[in-house]
Amino acid sequence: MKFAIGPYFTFNFFITTDTGPLSLDNFRKNNLSASWRLAGLETSNATYELNQPTTHARQEKPNQKEDKSSDGRAQWSNSPTQQARRQLIEKRQEKRAAELVKLDDGVIVKLENAAIERSQSVESAVLGKYSIWRKEMENENADSTVRLMQDQIIMARVYLSIAKLKNKLELYQELQSRLKESPRVLGDASSDADLQHSAHEKMKAMGQVLSKAREQLYDCKLVTGKLRAMLQTADEQVRSMKKQSTFLSQLAAKTIPNGIHCLSMRLTIDYNLLPFEKRKFHMSENLENPSLYHYALFSDNVLAASVVVNSTIMNAKDPSMHVFHLVTDKLNFGAMNMWFLLNPPGKATIHVENVDDFKWLNSSYCPVLRQLESATMKEYYFKSGHSTSLSSGASNLKYRNPKYLSMLNHLRFYLPQVYPKLDKILFLDDDIVVQKDLTGLWDVNLNGKVNGAVETCGESFHRFDKYLNFSNPHIARNFDPNACGWAYGMNIFDLKEWKKKDITGIYHKWQNMNEDRVLWKLGTLPPGLITFYGLTHPLNKLWHVLGLGYNPSVGRLEIENAAVVHYNGNMKPWLEIAMTKYRSYWTKYVKYDHPYLQNCKLNE
């Protein structure tokens, strides 16, 4: 017999009898007489129903063997043996019919209560994925109880609102009480092992309340409507959280961690205490030797710059052939000098300069400096009424990063002016790590191009229309929206070709046209794409792998095969928001046992 117990569980209860025409199954199939109908066996949760039957007796044909009717049932003959057999069966039939009649309401209620009691045990609760009410869907997922409790909370919220709507105050209060307990017990658990000891008891209690709620409140249309409303609310919350996450990551990207700030301050103090004769680097004669491998590194982050230099030297075949030209700002000039005086890069050459000492880099010569000093730019960045929070809608917060106000960021367009005696130079950002010898880049044939860079476009992304405003006629007339973008961060520049083609002059022209930011937003990649349009030679992608500062899908093999890995994006490896899975590629080049790092509590 099948018993429907409560709103969610169904149990099969079988009475084992001999098979044959008087089995319980035949009671359902055959047409018995009206006296065989069992009345009064219905309860609210279980029903025994036997259709109106007629007798099994058939018209018998004498002197015939037992035979089969068209429907497969046996026909009975009048032989003495068969008559005796029939009498025995009829007696058995009467006995079993009497037993069935004796199954009164009390017995059924007991059976039902026993089934409900079993269903309330944890073992019979469904711990599978989302078919939470079906025992047969049970599995051994480590988070199955967590998922069940989460689904219970969802349904409880649905019934809570319906209970209030239908003025079921007692049930409303009961649901409300359970809704306070379950989330508190569930907490931030992501697997069953994280749950509190009381979780199973709370889950059973919630299940009982949900059963009661379903009996009293279930309405398909109402429940569906409530679930849709909850889904819409959840979608809105997700969108809001994404905006908040973006806003906070932009804020975090602007910050300087306390440890790095401490390091810079301590190094600056000690540098200022050094006698002048001890502030000089050795091998200054290599700085203008075009036969050596020269690097340009512009940074205000001492720790990041140290990783770039350390990783390059440690992977170089002949460190004595490498020369580092490091430019920083006035604030970090002493710290940068002190660090590399204390930690010289082996046999390599290094030189630190202050960007403020480049007197030729002034607002009369440099358009971006003039624009940064303009009233409109100051208003864009510093106007008190400008939104700086998510709730106020700071859509352009990314472009208000202080790095866009620093000439260190724009110095890359003046390489021949900074290094007039050099023929080629490799430009490196301070958020990269070098993993292989880079000398092969100086042998790459740029085919008359100025810039050697890794392209970043795929089928439909990172093309020019992502960075430039093609609704502007100046942009639309001069550039292809589907032209492939490329990466700043590791670029080999031919400075001879640069001078021939007056790259800096091209940059100035477009920068002047963008004074009101109508061609592109702030930053250096858009003007770089414009300035080196048609003058960029694509490098093999293994030279430069990007995305470690924003893309969690960069493969381990791809990273390990790369000559340079780039933490472009907000999640820089020195920030707390860095992606843990990529951080070790950077930290392996940090000297965490250094006394200065120890004193500033900079730990791996």
XYZ file of C-alpha atoms in Angstrom:
604
model
C 0.000 0.000 0.000
C 1.209 3.520 -0.686
C 1.005 6.073 2.094
C 1.369 9.788 1.451
C 2.937 11.096 4.675
C 3.040 14.867 4.976
C 3.660 17.132 2.019
C 7.137 15.895 1.098
C 7.514 12.179 1.800
C 5.871 9.110 0.253
C 6.332 5.624 1.696
C 5.370 2.251 0.241
C 3.805 -0.208 2.671
C 3.308 -3.707 1.295
C 1.148 -6.518 2.710
C 2.813 -9.711 1.600
C 0.276 -12.312 0.468
C 0.267 -15.275 -1.825
C -0.044 -14.374 -5.430
C -3.197 -15.432 -7.156
C -6.714 -14.241 -7.745
C -7.183 -13.283 -4.092
C -4.005 -11.232 -3.735
C -4.391 -7.615 -2.661
C -3.262 -6.643 -6.135
C -6.213 -8.509 -7.584
C -8.494 -6.657 -5.225
C -7.471 -3.505 -7.049
C -7.580 -4.987 -10.555
C -10.739 -7.096 -10.556
C -14.342 -6.136 -10.198
C -15.404 -7.477 -6.809
C -18.881 -7.259 -5.349
C -19.986 -4.215 -3.451
C -19.487 -6.050 -0.146
C -15.713 -5.985 -0.813
C -15.498 -2.172 -0.745
C -13.616 -1.034 2.396
C -15.154 2.108 3.729
C -13.998 4.395 6.499
C -10.299 3.861 5.869
C -9.459 7.393 4.774
C -7.452 9.753 6.902
C -6.014 13.163 6.142
C -2.672 11.689 5.166
C -3.355 8.124 3.976
C -6.036 6.566 1.761
C -6.877 2.951 1.005
C -9.080 2.738 -2.007
C -10.435 -0.421 -3.563
C -12.503 0.007 -6.660
C -15.996 -1.399 -6.812
C -15.572 -5.121 -7.505
C -17.636 -8.051 -8.731
C -17.286 -11.719 -7.901
C -14.537 -13.937 -9.311
C -17.013 -16.739 -9.977
C -17.503 -17.546 -13.610
C -20.058 -19.662 -15.423
C -18.548 -23.085 -15.383
C -18.551 -25.598 -18.188
C -18.711 -29.206 -17.065
C -16.065 -31.744 -17.967
C -13.568 -29.086 -19.018
C -10.053 -28.520 -17.835
C -9.043 -25.268 -16.240
C -8.515 -22.808 -18.996
C -7.635 -19.195 -19.558
C -9.994 -16.428 -20.515
C -9.150 -13.763 -23.025
C -7.900 -11.513 -20.227
C -5.615 -14.217 -18.841
C -7.619 -15.101 -15.734
C -8.329 -18.671 -14.804
C -11.751 -20.233 -15.460
C -13.002 -22.818 -12.949
C -14.427 -26.291 -13.797
C -16.833 -28.391 -11.674
C -14.616 -31.420 -11.046
C -14.665 -32.644 -7.358
C -10.982 -31.837 -6.870
C -11.385 -28.359 -8.176
C -14.523 -27.752 -6.146
C -12.637 -28.695 -2.984
C -9.801 -26.440 -3.970
C -12.221 -23.596 -4.612
C -13.803 -24.024 -1.179
C -10.368 -23.773 0.477
C -9.580 -20.623 -1.438
C -12.927 -19.088 -0.543
C -12.265 -19.773 3.140
C -8.874 -18.130 2.853
C -10.517 -15.226 1.016
C -13.035 -14.714 3.788
C -10.308 -14.837 6.431
C -8.123 -12.253 4.699
C -11.054 -10.018 3.917
C -11.896 -10.036 7.618
C -8.289 -9.064 8.413
C -8.496 -6.148 5.999
C -11.751 -4.971 7.518
C -10.095 -4.994 10.954
C -7.543 -2.401 9.774
C -9.317 0.495 11.398
C -8.342 4.130 11.563
C -6.233 3.604 14.668
C -3.912 1.140 12.928
C -3.490 3.458 9.946
C -2.679 6.405 12.200
C -0.033 4.337 13.982
C 1.559 3.346 10.705
C 1.508 6.944 9.537
C 3.035 8.252 12.769
C 5.795 5.674 12.605
C 6.616 6.767 9.048
C 6.662 10.442 10.063
C 8.923 9.620 12.993
C 11.380 7.866 10.704
C 11.268 10.737 8.204
C 12.372 13.175 10.873
C 15.687 11.420 11.435
C 18.751 12.961 9.804
C 19.446 9.742 7.924
C 16.162 9.946 6.051
C 16.480 13.653 5.307
C 17.614 14.205 1.788
C 21.182 15.467 1.660
C 21.549 15.630 -2.083
C 21.884 18.593 -4.367
C 18.652 20.447 -5.054
C 16.081 17.614 -5.032
C 16.046 18.050 -1.298
C 12.785 16.247 -0.564
C 13.533 12.997 -2.403
C 15.353 10.233 -0.574
C 16.456 8.545 -3.792
C 18.477 11.627 -4.765
C 20.671 11.333 -1.670
C 24.412 11.579 -2.324
C 27.599 12.004 -0.367
C 28.412 15.614 -1.240
C 30.504 17.325 1.413
C 28.205 20.334 1.307
C 24.881 18.491 1.123
C 23.627 19.511 4.580
C 24.699 23.089 3.962
C 22.729 23.150 0.714
C 19.690 21.632 2.358
C 19.728 24.278 5.086
C 20.163 27.037 2.499
C 17.164 25.728 0.556
C 15.137 25.448 3.758
C 15.869 29.100 4.512
C 14.695 30.114 1.033
C 11.419 28.210 1.371
C 10.912 29.511 4.899
C 11.162 33.074 3.612
C 8.598 32.286 0.925
C 6.141 30.821 3.437
C 6.839 33.627 5.901
C 5.544 36.219 3.453
C 2.544 34.033 2.535
C 1.754 33.446 6.223
C 1.688 37.180 6.799
C -0.471 37.657 3.714
C -3.004 35.053 4.915
C -2.880 36.264 8.522
C -1.524 32.966 9.904
C 0.114 34.671 12.847
C 1.080 31.587 14.840
C 2.749 29.968 11.852
C 4.326 33.318 10.936
C 5.961 33.586 14.352
C 7.159 29.984 14.191
C 8.747 30.508 10.775
C 10.272 33.777 11.923
C 11.814 32.050 14.934
C 13.335 29.315 12.760
C 14.613 31.905 10.294
C 16.544 33.552 13.096
C 18.113 30.283 14.217
C 19.052 28.581 10.931
C 21.152 31.379 9.361
C 22.936 31.845 12.685
C 23.808 28.135 12.832
C 24.696 28.032 9.136
C 26.940 31.102 9.366
C 29.614 31.198 6.669
C 29.895 27.419 6.403
C 30.674 26.168 2.915
C 30.867 22.469 3.781
C 29.208 20.172 6.295
C 32.400 19.954 8.321
C 32.145 23.679 9.080
C 28.672 23.415 10.605
C 27.976 23.770 14.303
C 26.957 20.694 16.295
C 23.389 21.943 16.624
C 22.933 22.214 12.843
C 21.190 18.845 12.412
C 18.691 19.563 15.161
C 17.892 22.985 13.699
C 17.544 21.439 10.262
C 15.044 18.863 11.528
C 13.072 21.523 13.371
C 12.953 23.698 10.252
C 11.792 20.695 8.205
C 8.859 20.120 10.543
C 7.786 23.764 10.362
C 8.070 23.713 6.559
C 5.849 20.608 6.436
C 3.230 22.376 8.494
C 3.554 25.525 6.362
C 3.106 23.598 3.149
C -0.061 21.930 4.410
C -1.584 25.240 5.420
C -0.191 27.699 2.886
C 0.907 25.998 -0.307
C -0.425 27.737 -3.394
C 1.496 27.130 -6.614
C 0.828 30.585 -8.029
C 1.725 32.392 -4.801
C 4.904 30.376 -4.201
C 6.067 30.879 -7.794
C 5.457 34.607 -7.554
C 7.380 34.888 -4.290
C 10.320 32.899 -5.670
C 10.465 35.113 -8.762
C 10.431 38.226 -6.601
C 13.245 36.809 -4.458
C 15.248 35.947 -7.575
C 14.873 39.476 -8.907
C 15.937 40.929 -5.543
C 18.950 38.614 -5.459
C 19.949 39.720 -8.973
C 19.788 43.348 -7.913
C 21.890 42.591 -4.846
C 24.492 40.817 -6.992
C 24.719 43.806 -9.323
C 25.070 46.142 -6.360
C 27.771 43.949 -4.814
C 29.679 43.871 -8.102
C 29.654 47.652 -8.231
C 30.787 47.839 -4.639
C 33.534 45.285 -5.284
C 34.778 47.283 -8.271
C 34.724 50.479 -6.264
C 36.617 48.958 -3.338
C 39.185 47.267 -5.577
C 39.857 50.631 -7.245
C 40.358 52.174 -3.817
C 42.639 49.331 -2.755
C 44.669 49.666 -5.953
C 45.416 53.291 -5.064
C 46.695 52.542 -1.610
C 50.264 52.032 -0.457
C 50.474 49.260 2.169
C 51.810 50.349 5.548
C 54.795 48.040 5.251
C 55.956 49.542 1.943
C 55.392 53.081 3.224
C 57.420 52.217 6.343
C 60.192 50.739 4.180
C 60.393 53.868 2.037
C 60.508 56.173 5.061
C 63.212 54.200 6.866
C 65.365 53.978 3.737
C 64.938 57.711 3.082
C 66.049 58.608 6.603
C 69.134 56.416 6.364
C 69.992 57.736 2.897
C 69.932 61.305 4.159
C 72.380 60.300 6.911
C 74.849 58.887 4.372
C 77.921 60.987 3.466
C 77.754 62.253 -0.159
C 80.745 60.196 -1.223
C 78.884 56.986 -0.310
C 75.784 57.788 -2.372
C 77.287 56.866 -5.736
C 76.828 53.668 -7.735
C 79.707 51.924 -9.416
C 80.261 51.320 -13.145
C 78.645 54.569 -14.252
C 80.628 54.286 -17.518
C 78.191 51.568 -18.648
C 75.179 53.886 -18.592
C 75.677 55.131 -22.166
C 77.276 52.046 -23.711
C 74.926 51.017 -26.586
C 76.469 47.546 -26.811
C 74.986 46.531 -23.436
C 71.424 45.530 -22.586
C 69.590 48.558 -21.195
C 66.351 48.589 -19.202
C 64.070 51.519 -18.365
C 62.109 51.171 -15.130
C 59.957 54.058 -13.841
C 58.553 53.434 -10.368
C 57.735 54.943 -6.975
C 57.500 51.517 -5.286
C 60.808 50.379 -3.770
C 59.723 46.789 -3.149
C 58.228 46.346 -6.633
C 61.336 47.826 -8.316
C 63.571 45.481 -6.323
C 61.629 42.454 -7.606
C 61.959 43.579 -11.230
C 65.724 44.030 -10.884
C 66.278 40.871 -8.798
C 64.247 38.640 -11.110
C 65.975 40.000 -14.226
C 69.478 39.508 -12.837
C 68.793 36.071 -11.346
C 67.609 34.796 -14.739
C 70.236 36.556 -16.877
C 72.983 34.481 -18.475
C 75.540 37.274 -18.049
C 74.412 39.879 -15.467
C 77.463 42.088 -16.196
C 75.934 42.969 -19.588
C 72.740 44.412 -18.093
C 72.153 48.057 -17.192
C 69.133 49.346 -15.234
C 67.959 52.937 -15.614
C 65.588 53.535 -12.730
C 63.610 56.789 -12.487
C 61.489 57.679 -9.467
C 59.956 60.794 -7.916
C 61.350 63.193 -5.333
C 59.553 61.493 -2.456
C 61.063 58.056 -3.138
C 64.423 59.094 -4.606
C 66.371 58.623 -1.337
C 64.683 55.292 -0.551
C 65.306 53.875 -4.029
C 68.981 54.882 -3.903
C 69.461 53.502 -0.402
C 67.897 50.141 -1.254
C 70.137 49.492 -4.256
C 73.222 50.826 -2.461
C 72.550 48.258 0.257
C 71.493 45.553 -2.244
C 73.487 46.070 -5.456
C 72.374 43.847 -8.375
C 75.511 41.745 -8.536
C 77.654 42.493 -11.569
C 74.884 44.471 -13.266
C 74.846 48.259 -13.452
C 72.131 50.383 -11.886
C 71.453 54.104 -11.823
C 68.639 55.955 -10.021
C 67.349 59.345 -11.178
C 64.761 61.832 -9.967
C 62.127 62.750 -12.552
C 62.010 66.264 -11.091
C 65.608 66.763 -12.194
C 64.577 66.581 -15.876
C 64.271 70.325 -16.369
C 63.285 69.949 -20.010
C 60.144 68.090 -18.868
C 57.941 71.122 -18.241
C 54.436 72.308 -19.119
C 55.614 74.390 -22.061
C 57.054 71.282 -23.738
C 54.855 68.496 -22.419
C 51.090 68.703 -23.161
C 50.067 66.271 -20.447
C 51.883 68.339 -17.806
C 50.085 71.442 -19.015
C 46.768 69.630 -18.875
C 47.453 68.305 -15.380
C 48.011 71.874 -14.236
C 44.809 73.153 -15.860
C 41.731 74.166 -13.894
C 39.497 71.659 -15.693
C 41.777 68.759 -14.827
C 42.005 69.841 -11.207
C 38.221 70.076 -11.115
C 37.941 66.581 -12.603
C 40.211 65.152 -9.953
C 39.752 67.298 -6.901
C 36.368 69.044 -7.038
C 34.784 68.562 -3.617
C 31.384 67.820 -5.134
C 32.779 65.049 -7.324
C 31.546 61.641 -6.298
C 34.106 59.404 -4.667
C 31.797 56.694 -3.425
C 29.729 53.961 -4.951
C 26.453 55.387 -3.708
C 27.256 58.709 -5.384
C 28.149 56.945 -8.637
C 31.880 57.412 -9.145
C 31.903 55.795 -12.573
C 35.348 57.085 -13.480
C 37.096 56.246 -10.218
C 39.612 54.121 -12.119
C 40.886 57.157 -13.986
C 41.361 59.133 -10.775
C 44.179 56.860 -9.680
C 47.159 59.028 -8.610
C 49.436 57.265 -11.098
C 47.671 59.102 -13.914
C 48.759 62.387 -12.336
C 52.390 61.323 -12.129
C 54.845 62.127 -14.885
C 56.480 58.760 -14.162
C 53.539 57.261 -16.008
C 54.028 59.465 -19.092
C 57.825 59.387 -19.172
C 57.666 56.345 -21.465
C 56.892 58.716 -24.369
C 60.206 60.527 -23.879
C 62.723 57.667 -23.929
C 65.073 59.198 -26.558
C 65.153 62.456 -24.596
C 65.979 60.629 -21.350
C 68.552 58.304 -22.972
C 69.920 60.128 -26.048
C 72.991 57.888 -26.451
C 71.166 54.572 -26.595
C 69.944 52.705 -29.687
C 67.562 50.190 -28.086
C 65.988 49.948 -24.662
C 63.656 47.473 -22.980
C 60.869 49.188 -21.060
C 59.558 47.309 -17.995
C 56.634 48.115 -15.699
C 57.177 47.670 -11.965
C 54.382 45.063 -11.669
C 56.200 42.418 -13.731
C 58.417 39.466 -12.847
C 61.163 38.259 -15.183
C 61.496 34.462 -15.355
C 63.922 33.914 -18.249
C 66.917 35.562 -19.873
C 65.679 38.516 -21.950
C 68.736 39.186 -24.110
C 67.027 37.583 -27.115
C 64.713 40.607 -27.346
C 67.584 42.807 -28.545
C 68.027 40.404 -31.490
C 64.385 40.539 -32.604
C 64.048 42.103 -36.045
C 61.411 44.817 -35.691
C 61.250 45.227 -39.501
C 61.568 48.987 -39.333
C 58.949 49.299 -36.579
C 59.572 51.273 -33.393
C 57.807 49.180 -30.762
C 58.043 45.431 -30.150
C 55.096 44.259 -28.040
C 52.834 41.273 -27.414
C 49.375 41.678 -28.917
C 46.467 41.311 -26.530
C 43.433 41.057 -28.787
C 41.317 37.993 -29.335
C 38.390 37.548 -31.671
C 36.428 40.499 -30.353
C 38.195 42.034 -27.376
C 41.143 44.328 -26.643
C 40.897 45.969 -30.032
C 41.153 49.696 -30.644
C 37.444 50.345 -30.153
C 37.811 49.228 -26.522
C 40.164 52.106 -25.746
C 39.329 54.920 -28.177
C 36.197 56.969 -28.818
C 35.246 56.080 -32.395
C 32.262 58.408 -32.297
C 34.814 61.196 -32.614
C 35.600 61.948 -36.303
C 39.337 62.368 -35.640
C 39.528 58.827 -34.298
C 37.123 57.326 -36.847
C 39.036 58.803 -39.821
C 42.511 57.708 -38.742
C 42.177 54.330 -37.063
C 40.642 50.917 -37.584
C 38.319 49.996 -34.693
C 39.242 46.326 -35.192
C 42.994 46.963 -35.075
C 44.693 44.755 -32.509
C 45.708 46.221 -29.169
C 49.025 45.409 -27.549
C 50.483 45.415 -24.056
C 52.479 48.072 -22.290
C 54.697 46.610 -19.576
C 57.427 44.850 -21.545
C 58.309 46.654 -24.760
C 61.499 46.713 -26.797
C 61.916 50.163 -28.399
C 64.187 51.023 -31.308
C 65.235 54.542 -30.324
C 66.875 55.261 -33.690
C 63.622 54.627 -35.542
C 61.798 56.536 -32.811
C 63.790 59.657 -33.594
C 63.408 59.234 -37.370
C 59.644 58.961 -37.159
C 59.323 61.661 -34.459
C 57.240 59.442 -32.177
C 57.255 61.997 -29.369
C 55.912 64.640 -31.794
C 53.046 62.305 -32.805
C 52.253 61.751 -29.140
C 52.223 65.507 -28.477
C 49.864 66.116 -31.386
C 47.250 63.650 -30.173
C 47.663 64.596 -26.525
C 46.918 68.218 -27.405
C 43.756 67.140 -29.248
C 42.592 65.222 -26.175
C 42.723 68.105 -23.718
C 39.025 67.663 -22.897
C 39.360 63.854 -22.820
C 37.057 63.438 -25.831
C 39.318 60.973 -27.676
C 40.164 58.668 -24.757
C 40.074 58.598 -20.997
C 43.210 59.151 -18.959
C 46.017 56.621 -19.058
C 48.977 55.748 -21.265
C 47.788 52.753 -23.276
C 45.261 54.649 -25.479
C 47.778 57.339 -26.525
C 50.331 54.559 -26.949
C 48.021 52.689 -29.344
C 47.564 55.918 -31.321
C 51.204 56.982 -31.285
C 52.582 53.594 -32.351
C 49.728 52.788 -34.779
C 51.257 50.887 -37.668
C 54.652 51.038 -35.958
C 54.336 48.043 -33.611
C 55.900 44.662 -34.301
C 54.086 41.720 -32.626
C 56.279 39.594 -30.354
C 55.806 35.929 -29.546
C 53.254 35.652 -26.737
C 55.649 33.620 -24.597
C 57.732 36.741 -24.064
C 54.991 38.416 -22.047
C 51.999 36.794 -20.280
C 49.452 39.204 -18.809
C 46.471 39.088 -16.476
C 47.888 37.977 -13.117
C 46.367 41.053 -11.499
C 42.790 40.421 -12.632
C 42.359 37.115 -14.474
C 42.051 33.962 -12.304
C 42.106 31.722 -15.384
C 45.720 32.149 -16.496
C 47.123 28.616 -16.700
C 50.092 27.442 -14.641
C 51.900 26.042 -17.702
C 51.409 29.315 -19.578
C 52.869 31.245 -16.645
C 55.843 28.963 -16.182
C 56.716 29.065 -19.902
C 56.598 32.879 -20.003
C 59.724 35.039 -20.031
C 57.833 37.833 -18.238
C 54.611 37.646 -16.216
C 52.636 40.821 -15.684
C 50.350 41.612 -12.734
C 48.365 44.167 -14.704
C 45.054 44.962 -13.049
C 44.134 46.005 -9.524
C 45.281 42.909 -7.644
C 48.977 43.721 -7.429
C 51.131 41.076 -5.698
C 52.153 43.478 -2.898
C 48.522 44.218 -1.980
C 46.308 42.145 0.308
C 43.801 41.776 -2.519
C 46.377 39.905 -4.652
C 45.326 36.514 -5.997
C 47.005 33.945 -3.768
C 47.535 31.437 -6.574
C 49.817 33.866 -8.460
C 51.560 35.593 -5.578
C 54.416 33.078 -5.199
C 55.830 33.971 -8.625
C 56.471 37.430 -7.200
C 57.360 36.703 -3.558
C 60.202 34.328 -4.492
C 62.215 37.411 -5.498
C 61.520 39.394 -2.302
C 64.196 39.336 0.425
C 61.840 38.872 3.367
C 64.723 38.171 5.713
C 66.187 41.635 5.056
C 66.375 43.715 8.297
C 64.463 46.631 6.734
C 61.605 44.343 5.672
C 61.613 42.652 9.070
C 61.444 45.994 10.877
C 58.515 47.100 8.720
C 56.709 43.770 9.274
C 56.720 42.864 5.586
C 56.114 39.120 5.580
C 55.497 36.566 2.863
